[in-house]
Amino acid sequence: MKTQSFFIKYISLLFVLGTCFSCIKDTDFEQYDTLIIYPIVEANLVNAQEPAASFVDSSGAELPSISDQVIFDVFNSDFSVDNLIKAELVFGITNSINKAFQIKMDFYDSADALQHTFSIDIDNSPTNTLLFTEHIEVFENMNLLALKSTHKLEITITMISNPTSVILTPDSEGSILLVSKGVFYLKISS
């Protein structure tokens, strides 16, 4: 018992002496490192749903493709242009039409010059069940510069020939649903 008591007193004495004679510098709050934070921001971008009848014209003939343009003013401020270091555009497509499709995304600047393009292939749904396809387009380096200068996005949905698909009519079942979001990686420093 005495050995244990002596040991505890010895350790306590070392702790007290170490605390008393330890070196502590004065804190200077005028000296600080540049604060850098890396927030990640997610935002919904484009959502569209087209029923099978959208691919049929007024005479009942199939349309090979449909397209739409969206003003894409995500990068109309200096803050987003200066601080964006990476972006991912995530597209989720659900097809329940008995047709295969290709979705093409064209990114244009304010002078209508093509900056970036990519395509997503979508399988047909022979039984009109929901088939899901996901595509992630990553923008870094030169692609990121192209994205930052984008003013308009053109989305073109083109039907692809398939021997198991049917000819679409105004009464055809199914639809194609496109949802998308942007994941934006920022670097903000003070």
mmCIF file of C-alpha atoms in Angstrom:
data_model
loop_
_atom_site.group_PDB
_atom_site.id
_atom_site.type_symbol
_atom_site.label_atom_id
_atom_site.label_comp_id
_atom_site.label_asym_id
_atom_site.label_seq_id
_atom_site.Cartn_x
_atom_site.Cartn_y
_atom_site.Cartn_z
ATOM 1 C CA MET A 1 0.000 0.000 0.000
ATOM 2 C CA LYS A 2 2.802 2.417 0.871
ATOM 3 C CA THR A 3 4.485 1.794 -2.473
ATOM 4 C CA GLN A 4 1.309 2.623 -4.362
ATOM 5 C CA SER A 5 0.732 5.794 -2.294
ATOM 6 C CA PHE A 6 4.344 6.906 -2.853
ATOM 7 C CA PHE A 7 3.985 6.265 -6.602
ATOM 8 C CA ILE A 8 0.786 8.351 -6.862
ATOM 9 C CA LYS A 9 2.393 11.220 -4.907
ATOM 10 C CA TYR A 10 5.491 11.080 -7.149
ATOM 11 C CA ILE A 11 3.393 11.194 -10.364
ATOM 12 C CA SER A 12 1.255 14.040 -8.970
ATOM 13 C CA LEU A 13 4.379 16.033 -8.068
ATOM 14 C CA LEU A 14 5.807 15.562 -11.583
ATOM 15 C CA PHE A 15 2.505 16.708 -13.095
ATOM 16 C CA VAL A 16 2.347 19.849 -10.922
ATOM 17 C CA LEU A 17 5.978 20.754 -11.647
ATOM 18 C CA GLY A 18 5.504 20.132 -15.377
ATOM 19 C CA THR A 19 2.475 22.400 -15.429
ATOM 20 C CA CYS A 20 4.229 25.195 -13.509
ATOM 21 C CA PHE A 21 7.367 25.235 -15.624
ATOM 22 C CA SER A 22 5.867 24.528 -19.018
ATOM 23 C CA CYS A 23 6.448 27.047 -21.772
ATOM 24 C CA ILE A 24 3.412 28.993 -22.982
ATOM 25 C CA LYS A 25 3.746 31.737 -25.572
ATOM 26 C CA ASP A 26 1.532 34.758 -25.597
ATOM 27 C CA THR A 27 -1.275 34.364 -28.079
ATOM 28 C CA ASP A 28 -1.168 36.885 -30.904
ATOM 29 C CA PHE A 29 -4.548 37.085 -32.585
ATOM 30 C CA GLU A 30 -3.159 39.364 -35.291
ATOM 31 C CA GLN A 31 -1.323 36.389 -36.764
ATOM 32 C CA TYR A 32 -3.577 33.918 -38.510
ATOM 33 C CA ASP A 33 -3.446 31.730 -41.537
ATOM 34 C CA THR A 34 -5.710 32.359 -44.478
ATOM 35 C CA LEU A 35 -9.001 30.642 -43.869
ATOM 36 C CA ILE A 36 -9.918 28.266 -46.685
ATOM 37 C CA ILE A 37 -13.184 26.353 -46.750
ATOM 38 C CA TYR A 38 -14.359 23.793 -49.291
ATOM 39 C CA PRO A 39 -18.160 23.746 -49.321
ATOM 40 C CA ILE A 40 -20.119 21.375 -51.555
ATOM 41 C CA VAL A 41 -23.402 22.693 -52.891
ATOM 42 C CA GLU A 42 -26.115 20.562 -54.522
ATOM 43 C CA ALA A 43 -28.865 22.086 -56.648
ATOM 44 C CA ASN A 44 -31.636 20.729 -58.861
ATOM 45 C CA LEU A 45 -31.055 21.566 -62.502
ATOM 46 C CA VAL A 46 -33.398 20.270 -65.202
ATOM 47 C CA ASN A 47 -36.444 18.045 -64.839
ATOM 48 C CA ALA A 48 -38.509 16.896 -67.811
ATOM 49 C CA GLN A 49 -41.086 14.211 -68.491
ATOM 50 C CA GLU A 50 -42.171 13.279 -71.985
ATOM 51 C CA PRO A 51 -44.968 10.741 -72.608
ATOM 52 C CA ALA A 52 -44.688 8.372 -75.568
ATOM 53 C CA ALA A 53 -47.173 10.567 -77.468
ATOM 54 C CA SER A 54 -44.584 13.382 -77.523
ATOM 55 C CA PHE A 55 -42.704 11.370 -80.139
ATOM 56 C CA VAL A 56 -45.712 11.315 -82.509
ATOM 57 C CA ASP A 57 -46.616 14.246 -84.776
ATOM 58 C CA SER A 58 -50.130 15.501 -85.585
ATOM 59 C CA SER A 59 -50.441 13.090 -88.558
ATOM 60 C CA GLY A 60 -49.599 10.081 -86.323
ATOM 61 C CA ALA A 61 -46.061 9.551 -87.644
ATOM 62 C CA GLU A 62 -43.136 8.984 -85.299
ATOM 63 C CA LEU A 63 -40.800 11.900 -84.694
ATOM 64 C CA PRO A 64 -37.159 10.806 -84.788
ATOM 65 C CA SER A 65 -36.215 13.300 -82.061
ATOM 66 C CA ILE A 66 -37.461 16.112 -79.874
ATOM 67 C CA SER A 67 -35.388 18.872 -78.300
ATOM 68 C CA ASP A 68 -35.651 21.792 -75.937
ATOM 69 C CA GLN A 69 -33.358 24.573 -74.811
ATOM 70 C CA VAL A 70 -32.917 25.784 -71.265
ATOM 71 C CA ILE A 71 -31.250 29.023 -70.202
ATOM 72 C CA PHE A 72 -28.414 27.902 -67.934
ATOM 73 C CA ASP A 73 -27.470 30.971 -65.878
ATOM 74 C CA VAL A 74 -25.828 29.065 -63.049
ATOM 75 C CA PHE A 75 -22.545 30.908 -63.546
ATOM 76 C CA ASN A 76 -23.719 34.479 -64.038
ATOM 77 C CA SER A 77 -21.892 35.795 -60.958
ATOM 78 C CA ASP A 78 -18.186 36.377 -60.391
ATOM 79 C CA PHE A 79 -18.413 34.527 -57.070
ATOM 80 C CA SER A 80 -19.389 31.205 -58.658
ATOM 81 C CA VAL A 81 -16.922 31.583 -61.530
ATOM 82 C CA ASP A 82 -14.019 32.494 -59.231
ATOM 83 C CA ASN A 83 -14.629 29.876 -56.533
ATOM 84 C CA LEU A 84 -15.835 26.796 -58.442
ATOM 85 C CA ILE A 85 -13.099 24.148 -58.629
ATOM 86 C CA LYS A 86 -15.112 21.111 -59.779
ATOM 87 C CA ALA A 87 -18.664 20.249 -60.799
ATOM 88 C CA GLU A 88 -20.588 17.033 -61.316
ATOM 89 C CA LEU A 89 -23.866 16.989 -63.195
ATOM 90 C CA VAL A 90 -25.888 13.921 -62.219
ATOM 91 C CA PHE A 91 -28.626 12.764 -64.588
ATOM 92 C CA GLY A 92 -31.222 10.128 -63.726
ATOM 93 C CA ILE A 93 -33.367 8.880 -66.598
ATOM 94 C CA THR A 94 -36.341 6.551 -66.183
ATOM 95 C CA ASN A 95 -37.735 5.010 -69.374
ATOM 96 C CA SER A 96 -40.980 3.039 -69.614
ATOM 97 C CA ILE A 97 -41.420 3.367 -73.405
ATOM 98 C CA ASN A 98 -40.772 0.404 -75.695
ATOM 99 C CA LYS A 99 -38.119 2.421 -77.526
ATOM 100 C CA ALA A 100 -34.417 2.957 -76.938
ATOM 101 C CA PHE A 101 -33.227 6.550 -76.825
ATOM 102 C CA GLN A 102 -30.118 8.658 -76.872
ATOM 103 C CA ILE A 103 -30.152 11.878 -74.878
ATOM 104 C CA LYS A 104 -27.647 14.456 -76.072
ATOM 105 C CA MET A 105 -26.642 17.450 -73.957
ATOM 106 C CA ASP A 106 -25.109 20.446 -75.749
ATOM 107 C CA PHE A 107 -23.703 23.352 -73.736
ATOM 108 C CA TYR A 108 -23.550 26.732 -75.516
ATOM 109 C CA ASP A 109 -22.053 30.064 -74.469
ATOM 110 C CA SER A 110 -23.822 33.419 -74.888
ATOM 111 C CA ALA A 111 -22.599 33.650 -78.529
ATOM 112 C CA ASP A 112 -24.171 30.214 -79.294
ATOM 113 C CA ALA A 113 -20.756 28.564 -79.636
ATOM 114 C CA LEU A 114 -20.738 24.906 -78.548
ATOM 115 C CA GLN A 115 -18.643 24.531 -75.383
ATOM 116 C CA HIS A 116 -19.257 20.907 -74.352
ATOM 117 C CA THR A 117 -21.373 17.937 -75.396
ATOM 118 C CA PHE A 118 -22.087 14.391 -74.260
ATOM 119 C CA SER A 119 -24.690 11.665 -74.852
ATOM 120 C CA ILE A 120 -26.482 9.126 -72.680
ATOM 121 C CA ASP A 121 -27.811 5.865 -74.163
ATOM 122 C CA ILE A 122 -31.139 4.648 -72.752
ATOM 123 C CA ASP A 123 -32.376 1.050 -73.173
ATOM 124 C CA ASN A 124 -35.901 0.300 -74.351
ATOM 125 C CA SER A 125 -38.537 -1.105 -72.015
ATOM 126 C CA PRO A 126 -40.334 -3.917 -73.908
ATOM 127 C CA THR A 127 -42.855 -4.482 -71.082
ATOM 128 C CA ASN A 128 -43.264 -0.773 -70.221
ATOM 129 C CA THR A 129 -41.625 -1.299 -66.825
ATOM 130 C CA LEU A 130 -39.498 1.449 -65.354
ATOM 131 C CA LEU A 131 -35.835 1.179 -66.413
ATOM 132 C CA PHE A 132 -33.415 3.534 -64.667
ATOM 133 C CA THR A 133 -30.149 4.873 -66.091
ATOM 134 C CA GLU A 134 -27.763 7.205 -64.273
ATOM 135 C CA HIS A 135 -25.012 9.290 -65.813
ATOM 136 C CA ILE A 136 -22.518 11.549 -64.037
ATOM 137 C CA GLU A 137 -20.630 14.107 -66.100
ATOM 138 C CA VAL A 138 -17.581 15.474 -64.272
ATOM 139 C CA PHE A 139 -16.271 18.942 -65.084
ATOM 140 C CA GLU A 140 -12.641 19.708 -64.213
ATOM 141 C CA ASN A 141 -9.853 21.681 -65.888
ATOM 142 C CA MET A 142 -10.809 22.647 -69.482
ATOM 143 C CA ASN A 143 -14.285 21.095 -69.184
ATOM 144 C CA LEU A 144 -14.855 23.235 -66.102
ATOM 145 C CA LEU A 145 -13.986 26.373 -68.079
ATOM 146 C CA ALA A 146 -16.496 25.309 -70.731
ATOM 147 C CA LEU A 147 -19.176 24.791 -68.064
ATOM 148 C CA LYS A 148 -18.473 28.185 -66.495
ATOM 149 C CA SER A 149 -19.047 29.884 -69.849
ATOM 150 C CA THR A 150 -22.299 27.999 -70.513
ATOM 151 C CA HIS A 151 -25.366 30.156 -71.032
ATOM 152 C CA LYS A 152 -27.730 27.696 -72.701
ATOM 153 C CA LEU A 153 -28.285 23.925 -72.518
ATOM 154 C CA GLU A 154 -29.925 22.097 -75.417
ATOM 155 C CA ILE A 155 -31.383 18.669 -74.647
ATOM 156 C CA THR A 156 -32.167 16.407 -77.614
ATOM 157 C CA ILE A 157 -33.909 13.046 -77.154
ATOM 158 C CA THR A 158 -33.492 10.812 -80.203
ATOM 159 C CA MET A 159 -35.221 7.458 -80.741
ATOM 160 C CA ILE A 160 -32.905 4.604 -81.657
ATOM 161 C CA SER A 161 -34.058 1.815 -83.951
ATOM 162 C CA ASN A 162 -34.647 -1.445 -82.155
ATOM 163 C CA PRO A 163 -36.057 -4.678 -83.618
ATOM 164 C CA THR A 164 -38.091 -5.428 -80.469
ATOM 165 C CA SER A 165 -39.687 -2.001 -80.204
ATOM 166 C CA VAL A 166 -43.113 -1.066 -81.497
ATOM 167 C CA ILE A 167 -44.181 1.877 -83.627
ATOM 168 C CA LEU A 168 -45.401 4.657 -81.366
ATOM 169 C CA THR A 169 -48.932 6.026 -81.651
ATOM 170 C CA PRO A 170 -50.759 8.757 -79.717
ATOM 171 C CA ASP A 171 -52.077 5.955 -77.429
ATOM 172 C CA SER A 172 -48.697 4.302 -76.724
ATOM 173 C CA GLU A 173 -47.870 3.634 -73.090
ATOM 174 C CA GLY A 174 -44.937 4.890 -71.082
ATOM 175 C CA SER A 175 -42.855 8.001 -70.689
ATOM 176 C CA ILE A 176 -39.285 9.100 -70.350
ATOM 177 C CA LEU A 177 -38.410 11.070 -67.227
ATOM 178 C CA LEU A 178 -35.209 13.087 -66.839
ATOM 179 C CA VAL A 179 -34.149 14.520 -63.481
ATOM 180 C CA SER A 180 -30.818 16.157 -62.818
ATOM 181 C CA LYS A 181 -28.825 17.890 -60.146
ATOM 182 C CA GLY A 182 -25.534 19.700 -59.949
ATOM 183 C CA VAL A 183 -22.914 19.004 -57.309
ATOM 184 C CA PHE A 184 -20.635 22.035 -57.103
ATOM 185 C CA TYR A 185 -17.296 21.965 -55.261
ATOM 186 C CA LEU A 186 -16.144 25.411 -54.142
ATOM 187 C CA LYS A 187 -12.928 26.761 -52.670
ATOM 188 C CA ILE A 188 -13.459 29.955 -50.689
ATOM 189 C CA SER A 189 -10.545 31.726 -49.059
ATOM 190 C CA SER A 190 -10.339 34.892 -47.001
#
